[in-house]
Amino acid sequence: MKILLLGEYSRLHNSLKEGLVALGHEVIIVGCGDKFKKLPVDYSIYAQICNENKIANFLFRGFRKVIGLDFEKIEKAIRFYLILPDLNDIHHVQLINSDALETYPFLSRFLFKKVFKKVKNRSLLICGDETPIVDYLFKKELKYSVLTPYFEDNSLEKEFQFSLKYRKKSYRKTFDWLSIKCQNLITSDLDYEIPMQKMGFQTTFIPNPINTALISFQDLEIKDKIIIFLGINRLSYAKKGINYFEKALEIIQKKYPNKVEIITTENLPYDEYILKYKKAHILLDQVFAFDQGYNALTAMAKEKVVFTGAETEFLNHYQLQEDEVCINALPDENEITAKLSYLIEHPKQLIKISKSAREFIEKEHNYKIIAQKYLACWKVKID
């Protein structure tokens, strides 16, 4: 089967591709590579002229400021349009979300229609911001969410523009259209499955795939200091609750000056990010989550003890104990500090959790098993 995967933000589609290829299928990924992360794709629609040419960048930023026209979005649409003739004999297409092409919604619909004329079997993946997700979060029924900082301080609106845009009429129209045209709506973790169910959508829940074949497990070694890693993405700083980690680290540094080493990075390409946390024992991922995202899962596969989402809903779903495979990070720097302190003072617990984390990834997120689940979901509509 020949499969087209549109969009890539976290390496989810790359890992899915690796699983599908291992099962004998042909897969093409089209996307931008998610800006500074530089994730691999087969056909790039990255706005190279707008971003790499200094003169063009200066002019286009000026046009955007004066007339509100985003030439970066237009360039992405043009690049995808030029790729269309190469996208033939596709059996199934999956969109990473309704803004998979990262262009204006009316252009997205125009281009999706071109693809859908060629491909009758389609899936829409829900693995991040999306119209019904944001709608549900505005109900404020969860004890916290990625929008909590915005609800508490509306002056942060600019930092949440990527989430809030899905409530605009044009983006809502695109999602509504896709939800009808795609036979499958698939969620990748409980942070998306719970809202989609609450909003009345029928979805298939398939956990994130992790290619454990590429990630060799090595027992955690603690020789001298406990090494704590915090990788900051400025674009998602507020929605991930990074400020709580930073406050906790200030306390930990003062409390254990001779027992810890803290590594902080910012806006690194994905491959550099992975290398930077290689020697770390603890990785601080995100606060406002119920389940783990892709970065957390990859770090767990690499024997790291990860502070991330691991709420009651997650524990119940996978039948786990609290802090068994990762540490549930709450929006409270004192709570984070207390959990870090315990691990620093009980290093053997770090080793225990790291082994459980790897076993969990191999059991629940193996890329080949997950690829089979995708095929089973798609096959209902393909046969």
mmCIF file of N, CA and C in Angstrom, residues 49-132:
data_model
loop_
_atom_site.group_PDB
_atom_site.id
_atom_site.type_symbol
_atom_site.label_atom_id
_atom_site.label_comp_id
_atom_site.label_asym_id
_atom_site.label_seq_id
_atom_site.Cartn_x
_atom_site.Cartn_y
_atom_site.Cartn_z
ATOM 1 N N ILE A 49 12.217 30.750 0.669
ATOM 2 C CA ILE A 49 12.448 32.117 0.204
ATOM 3 C C ILE A 49 12.124 33.126 1.302
ATOM 4 N N CYS A 50 10.964 32.943 1.937
ATOM 5 C CA CYS A 50 10.534 33.873 2.987
ATOM 6 C C CYS A 50 11.440 33.840 4.211
ATOM 7 N N ASN A 51 12.012 32.679 4.507
ATOM 8 C CA ASN A 51 12.793 32.529 5.734
ATOM 9 C C ASN A 51 14.306 32.632 5.544
ATOM 10 N N GLU A 52 14.811 32.215 4.378
ATOM 11 C CA GLU A 52 16.251 32.137 4.185
ATOM 12 C C GLU A 52 16.827 33.336 3.429
ATOM 13 N N ASN A 53 16.034 33.963 2.568
ATOM 14 C CA ASN A 53 16.493 35.119 1.805
ATOM 15 C C ASN A 53 16.267 36.385 2.633
ATOM 16 N N LYS A 54 17.345 37.047 3.040
ATOM 17 C CA LYS A 54 17.240 38.183 3.958
ATOM 18 C C LYS A 54 16.453 39.352 3.356
ATOM 19 N N ILE A 55 16.687 39.629 2.074
ATOM 20 C CA ILE A 55 15.986 40.740 1.433
ATOM 21 C C ILE A 55 14.496 40.424 1.324
ATOM 22 N N ALA A 56 14.186 39.206 0.859
ATOM 23 C CA ALA A 56 12.785 38.803 0.742
ATOM 24 C C ALA A 56 12.105 38.783 2.101
ATOM 25 N N ASN A 57 12.824 38.291 3.091
ATOM 26 C CA ASN A 57 12.270 38.233 4.449
ATOM 27 C C ASN A 57 11.920 39.623 4.946
ATOM 28 N N PHE A 58 12.806 40.571 4.700
ATOM 29 C CA PHE A 58 12.564 41.959 5.129
ATOM 30 C C PHE A 58 11.335 42.536 4.428
ATOM 31 N N LEU A 59 11.245 42.335 3.102
ATOM 32 C CA LEU A 59 10.118 42.860 2.332
ATOM 33 C C LEU A 59 8.797 42.217 2.735
ATOM 34 N N PHE A 60 8.815 40.887 2.903
ATOM 35 C CA PHE A 60 7.584 40.176 3.223
ATOM 36 C C PHE A 60 7.083 40.530 4.619
ATOM 37 N N ARG A 61 8.010 40.730 5.560
ATOM 38 C CA ARG A 61 7.602 41.142 6.906
ATOM 39 C C ARG A 61 6.956 42.527 6.863
ATOM 40 N N GLY A 62 7.485 43.374 5.981
ATOM 41 C CA GLY A 62 6.904 44.705 5.819
ATOM 42 C C GLY A 62 5.501 44.637 5.244
ATOM 43 N N PHE A 63 5.325 43.818 4.214
ATOM 44 C CA PHE A 63 3.991 43.638 3.616
ATOM 45 C C PHE A 63 3.011 43.089 4.653
ATOM 46 N N ARG A 64 3.481 42.136 5.432
ATOM 47 C CA ARG A 64 2.594 41.528 6.439
ATOM 48 C C ARG A 64 2.150 42.570 7.463
ATOM 49 N N LYS A 65 3.073 43.449 7.841
ATOM 50 C CA LYS A 65 2.754 44.463 8.840
ATOM 51 C C LYS A 65 1.779 45.499 8.285
ATOM 52 N N VAL A 66 1.943 45.834 7.001
ATOM 53 C CA VAL A 66 1.128 46.884 6.403
ATOM 54 C C VAL A 66 -0.235 46.369 5.943
ATOM 55 N N ILE A 67 -0.242 45.253 5.207
ATOM 56 C CA ILE A 67 -1.502 44.773 4.621
ATOM 57 C C ILE A 67 -1.993 43.457 5.224
ATOM 58 N N GLY A 68 -1.205 42.882 6.147
ATOM 59 C CA GLY A 68 -1.658 41.676 6.845
ATOM 60 C C GLY A 68 -1.556 40.401 6.044
ATOM 61 N N LEU A 69 -0.817 40.432 4.931
ATOM 62 C CA LEU A 69 -0.687 39.253 4.080
ATOM 63 C C LEU A 69 0.573 38.482 4.459
ATOM 64 N N ASP A 70 0.404 37.196 4.771
ATOM 65 C CA ASP A 70 1.516 36.350 5.201
ATOM 66 C C ASP A 70 2.052 35.571 4.000
ATOM 67 N N PHE A 71 3.176 36.048 3.455
ATOM 68 C CA PHE A 71 3.750 35.409 2.274
ATOM 69 C C PHE A 71 4.354 34.046 2.585
ATOM 70 N N GLU A 72 4.699 33.808 3.831
ATOM 71 C CA GLU A 72 5.213 32.493 4.208
ATOM 72 C C GLU A 72 4.139 31.431 3.996
ATOM 73 N N LYS A 73 2.917 31.741 4.388
ATOM 74 C CA LYS A 73 1.806 30.807 4.185
ATOM 75 C C LYS A 73 1.536 30.589 2.696
ATOM 76 N N ILE A 74 1.652 31.656 1.944
ATOM 77 C CA ILE A 74 1.413 31.554 0.501
ATOM 78 C C ILE A 74 2.497 30.712 -0.164
ATOM 79 N N GLU A 75 3.744 30.906 0.252
ATOM 80 C CA GLU A 75 4.836 30.115 -0.325
ATOM 81 C C GLU A 75 4.646 28.626 -0.041
ATOM 82 N N LYS A 76 4.213 28.295 1.156
ATOM 83 C CA LYS A 76 3.968 26.887 1.488
ATOM 84 C C LYS A 76 2.897 26.288 0.585
ATOM 85 N N ALA A 77 1.841 27.051 0.340
ATOM 86 C CA ALA A 77 0.764 26.577 -0.527
ATOM 87 C C ALA A 77 1.265 26.360 -1.951
ATOM 88 N N ILE A 78 2.075 27.286 -2.442
ATOM 89 C CA ILE A 78 2.618 27.162 -3.806
ATOM 90 C C ILE A 78 3.511 25.931 -3.909
ATOM 91 N N ARG A 79 4.368 25.742 -2.916
ATOM 92 C CA ARG A 79 5.278 24.590 -2.932
ATOM 93 C C ARG A 79 4.500 23.274 -2.925
ATOM 94 N N PHE A 80 3.414 23.215 -2.144
ATOM 95 C CA PHE A 80 2.618 21.990 -2.125
ATOM 96 C C PHE A 80 1.920 21.775 -3.468
ATOM 97 N N TYR A 81 1.418 22.863 -4.035
ATOM 98 C CA TYR A 81 0.740 22.764 -5.336
ATOM 99 C C TYR A 81 1.690 22.198 -6.393
ATOM 100 N N LEU A 82 2.948 22.595 -6.334
ATOM 101 C CA LEU A 82 3.944 22.116 -7.300
ATOM 102 C C LEU A 82 4.313 20.656 -7.080
ATOM 103 N N ILE A 83 4.099 20.164 -5.862
ATOM 104 C CA ILE A 83 4.395 18.769 -5.533
ATOM 105 C C ILE A 83 3.265 17.839 -5.989
ATOM 106 N N LEU A 84 2.060 18.361 -6.076
ATOM 107 C CA LEU A 84 0.871 17.550 -6.355
ATOM 108 C C LEU A 84 1.030 16.556 -7.517
ATOM 109 N N PRO A 85 1.650 16.943 -8.646
ATOM 110 C CA PRO A 85 1.786 15.980 -9.753
ATOM 111 C C PRO A 85 2.582 14.729 -9.397
ATOM 112 N N ASP A 86 3.422 14.809 -8.353
ATOM 113 C CA ASP A 86 4.230 13.654 -7.943
ATOM 114 C C ASP A 86 3.486 12.720 -6.995
ATOM 115 N N LEU A 87 2.330 13.165 -6.508
ATOM 116 C CA LEU A 87 1.596 12.381 -5.512
ATOM 117 C C LEU A 87 0.533 11.533 -6.201
ATOM 118 N N ASN A 88 0.975 10.460 -6.806
ATOM 119 C CA ASN A 88 0.086 9.586 -7.571
ATOM 120 C C ASN A 88 0.005 8.187 -6.973
ATOM 121 N N ASP A 89 -1.065 7.485 -7.306
ATOM 122 C CA ASP A 89 -1.264 6.088 -6.898
ATOM 123 C C ASP A 89 -1.234 5.913 -5.381
ATOM 124 N N ILE A 90 -1.766 6.906 -4.659
ATOM 125 C CA ILE A 90 -1.831 6.860 -3.193
ATOM 126 C C ILE A 90 -3.083 6.090 -2.770
ATOM 127 N N HIS A 91 -2.913 5.151 -1.845
ATOM 128 C CA HIS A 91 -4.054 4.375 -1.342
ATOM 129 C C HIS A 91 -4.717 5.028 -0.123
ATOM 130 N N HIS A 92 -3.900 5.715 0.681
ATOM 131 C CA HIS A 92 -4.453 6.350 1.878
ATOM 132 C C HIS A 92 -3.661 7.618 2.183
ATOM 133 N N VAL A 93 -4.368 8.671 2.601
ATOM 134 C CA VAL A 93 -3.718 9.909 3.019
ATOM 135 C C VAL A 93 -4.137 10.227 4.448
ATOM 136 N N GLN A 94 -3.155 10.651 5.249
ATOM 137 C CA GLN A 94 -3.445 11.060 6.626
ATOM 138 C C GLN A 94 -2.874 12.452 6.871
ATOM 139 N N LEU A 95 -3.718 13.327 7.436
ATOM 140 C CA LEU A 95 -3.313 14.681 7.788
ATOM 141 C C LEU A 95 -2.932 14.724 9.261
ATOM 142 N N ILE A 96 -1.830 15.403 9.581
ATOM 143 C CA ILE A 96 -1.381 15.495 10.967
ATOM 144 C C ILE A 96 -2.371 16.310 11.804
ATOM 145 N N ASN A 97 -3.029 17.277 11.161
ATOM 146 C CA ASN A 97 -4.173 18.001 11.722
ATOM 147 C C ASN A 97 -4.795 18.832 10.601
ATOM 148 N N SER A 98 -5.803 19.618 10.901
ATOM 149 C CA SER A 98 -6.510 20.345 9.846
ATOM 150 C C SER A 98 -5.669 21.461 9.232
ATOM 151 N N ASP A 99 -4.584 21.840 9.885
ATOM 152 C CA ASP A 99 -3.663 22.852 9.363
ATOM 153 C C ASP A 99 -2.346 22.198 8.943
ATOM 154 N N ALA A 100 -2.443 21.004 8.394
ATOM 155 C CA ALA A 100 -1.253 20.228 8.042
ATOM 156 C C ALA A 100 -0.340 20.937 7.062
ATOM 157 N N LEU A 101 -0.901 21.794 6.200
ATOM 158 C CA LEU A 101 -0.110 22.494 5.186
ATOM 159 C C LEU A 101 0.355 23.872 5.664
ATOM 160 N N GLU A 102 -0.115 24.294 6.835
ATOM 161 C CA GLU A 102 0.321 25.545 7.468
ATOM 162 C C GLU A 102 0.158 26.752 6.548
ATOM 163 N N THR A 103 -0.958 26.795 5.832
ATOM 164 C CA THR A 103 -1.250 27.915 4.957
ATOM 165 C C THR A 103 -2.601 28.509 5.334
ATOM 166 N N TYR A 104 -3.100 29.443 4.540
ATOM 167 C CA TYR A 104 -4.420 30.006 4.828
ATOM 168 C C TYR A 104 -5.483 28.913 4.678
ATOM 169 N N PRO A 105 -6.490 28.886 5.547
ATOM 170 C CA PRO A 105 -7.507 27.822 5.496
ATOM 171 C C PRO A 105 -8.165 27.652 4.136
ATOM 172 N N PHE A 106 -8.463 28.758 3.424
ATOM 173 C CA PHE A 106 -9.117 28.611 2.118
ATOM 174 C C PHE A 106 -8.176 27.954 1.117
ATOM 175 N N LEU A 107 -6.870 28.201 1.262
ATOM 176 C CA LEU A 107 -5.893 27.531 0.398
ATOM 177 C C LEU A 107 -5.746 26.066 0.795
ATOM 178 N N SER A 108 -5.806 25.804 2.105
ATOM 179 C CA SER A 108 -5.751 24.411 2.573
ATOM 180 C C SER A 108 -6.886 23.602 1.959
ATOM 181 N N ARG A 109 -8.102 24.143 2.010
ATOM 182 C CA ARG A 109 -9.253 23.413 1.468
ATOM 183 C C ARG A 109 -9.102 23.194 -0.036
ATOM 184 N N PHE A 110 -8.633 24.206 -0.744
ATOM 185 C CA PHE A 110 -8.407 24.092 -2.177
ATOM 186 C C PHE A 110 -7.414 22.970 -2.482
ATOM 187 N N LEU A 111 -6.316 22.931 -1.723
ATOM 188 C CA LEU A 111 -5.281 21.925 -1.961
ATOM 189 C C LEU A 111 -5.707 20.539 -1.496
ATOM 190 N N PHE A 112 -6.424 20.479 -0.367
ATOM 191 C CA PHE A 112 -6.919 19.179 0.102
ATOM 192 C C PHE A 112 -7.888 18.578 -0.923
ATOM 193 N N LYS A 113 -8.707 19.426 -1.538
ATOM 194 C CA LYS A 113 -9.632 18.932 -2.563
ATOM 195 C C LYS A 113 -8.869 18.311 -3.728
ATOM 196 N N LYS A 114 -7.741 18.914 -4.084
ATOM 197 C CA LYS A 114 -6.901 18.365 -5.155
ATOM 198 C C LYS A 114 -6.393 16.977 -4.773
ATOM 199 N N VAL A 115 -5.959 16.836 -3.515
ATOM 200 C CA VAL A 115 -5.465 15.548 -3.029
ATOM 201 C C VAL A 115 -6.599 14.536 -2.965
ATOM 202 N N PHE A 116 -7.736 14.960 -2.445
ATOM 203 C CA PHE A 116 -8.854 14.043 -2.233
ATOM 204 C C PHE A 116 -9.471 13.538 -3.540
ATOM 205 N N LYS A 117 -9.266 14.292 -4.626
ATOM 206 C CA LYS A 117 -9.703 13.799 -5.931
ATOM 207 C C LYS A 117 -8.909 12.564 -6.335
ATOM 208 N N LYS A 118 -7.672 12.502 -5.868
ATOM 209 C CA LYS A 118 -6.791 11.377 -6.183
ATOM 210 C C LYS A 118 -6.917 10.251 -5.163
ATOM 211 N N VAL A 119 -7.176 10.618 -3.909
ATOM 212 C CA VAL A 119 -7.161 9.641 -2.809
ATOM 213 C C VAL A 119 -8.524 9.613 -2.129
ATOM 214 N N LYS A 120 -9.197 8.481 -2.187
ATOM 215 C CA LYS A 120 -10.544 8.369 -1.642
ATOM 216 C C LYS A 120 -10.563 7.960 -0.173
ATOM 217 N N ASN A 121 -9.465 7.395 0.311
ATOM 218 C CA ASN A 121 -9.406 6.910 1.699
ATOM 219 C C ASN A 121 -8.538 7.854 2.525
ATOM 220 N N ARG A 122 -9.142 8.440 3.573
ATOM 221 C CA ARG A 122 -8.483 9.545 4.271
ATOM 222 C C ARG A 122 -8.665 9.462 5.785
ATOM 223 N N SER A 123 -7.653 9.970 6.500
ATOM 224 C CA SER A 123 -7.731 10.058 7.948
ATOM 225 C C SER A 123 -7.262 11.433 8.402
ATOM 226 N N LEU A 124 -7.869 11.920 9.464
ATOM 227 C CA LEU A 124 -7.443 13.157 10.103
ATOM 228 C C LEU A 124 -6.932 12.800 11.490
ATOM 229 N N LEU A 125 -5.668 13.097 11.733
ATOM 230 C CA LEU A 125 -5.055 12.798 13.025
ATOM 231 C C LEU A 125 -5.245 13.985 13.957
ATOM 232 N N ILE A 126 -5.632 13.719 15.179
ATOM 233 C CA ILE A 126 -5.799 14.760 16.198
ATOM 234 C C ILE A 126 -4.674 14.570 17.218
ATOM 235 N N CYS A 127 -3.620 15.365 17.073
ATOM 236 C CA CYS A 127 -2.471 15.171 17.977
ATOM 237 C C CYS A 127 -1.879 16.515 18.394
ATOM 238 N N GLY A 128 -2.737 17.474 18.602
ATOM 239 C CA GLY A 128 -2.301 18.804 19.010
ATOM 240 C C GLY A 128 -3.489 19.739 19.003
ATOM 241 N N ASP A 129 -3.219 21.024 18.814
ATOM 242 C CA ASP A 129 -4.309 21.991 18.747
ATOM 243 C C ASP A 129 -5.249 21.651 17.597
ATOM 244 N N GLU A 130 -6.538 21.749 17.866
ATOM 245 C CA GLU A 130 -7.550 21.483 16.852
ATOM 246 C C GLU A 130 -8.844 22.144 17.318
ATOM 247 N N THR A 131 -9.739 22.435 16.403
ATOM 248 C CA THR A 131 -10.945 23.200 16.726
ATOM 249 C C THR A 131 -11.752 22.600 17.890
ATOM 250 N N PRO A 132 -12.161 21.328 17.853
ATOM 251 C CA PRO A 132 -12.947 20.802 18.984
ATOM 252 C C PRO A 132 -12.134 20.694 20.277
#
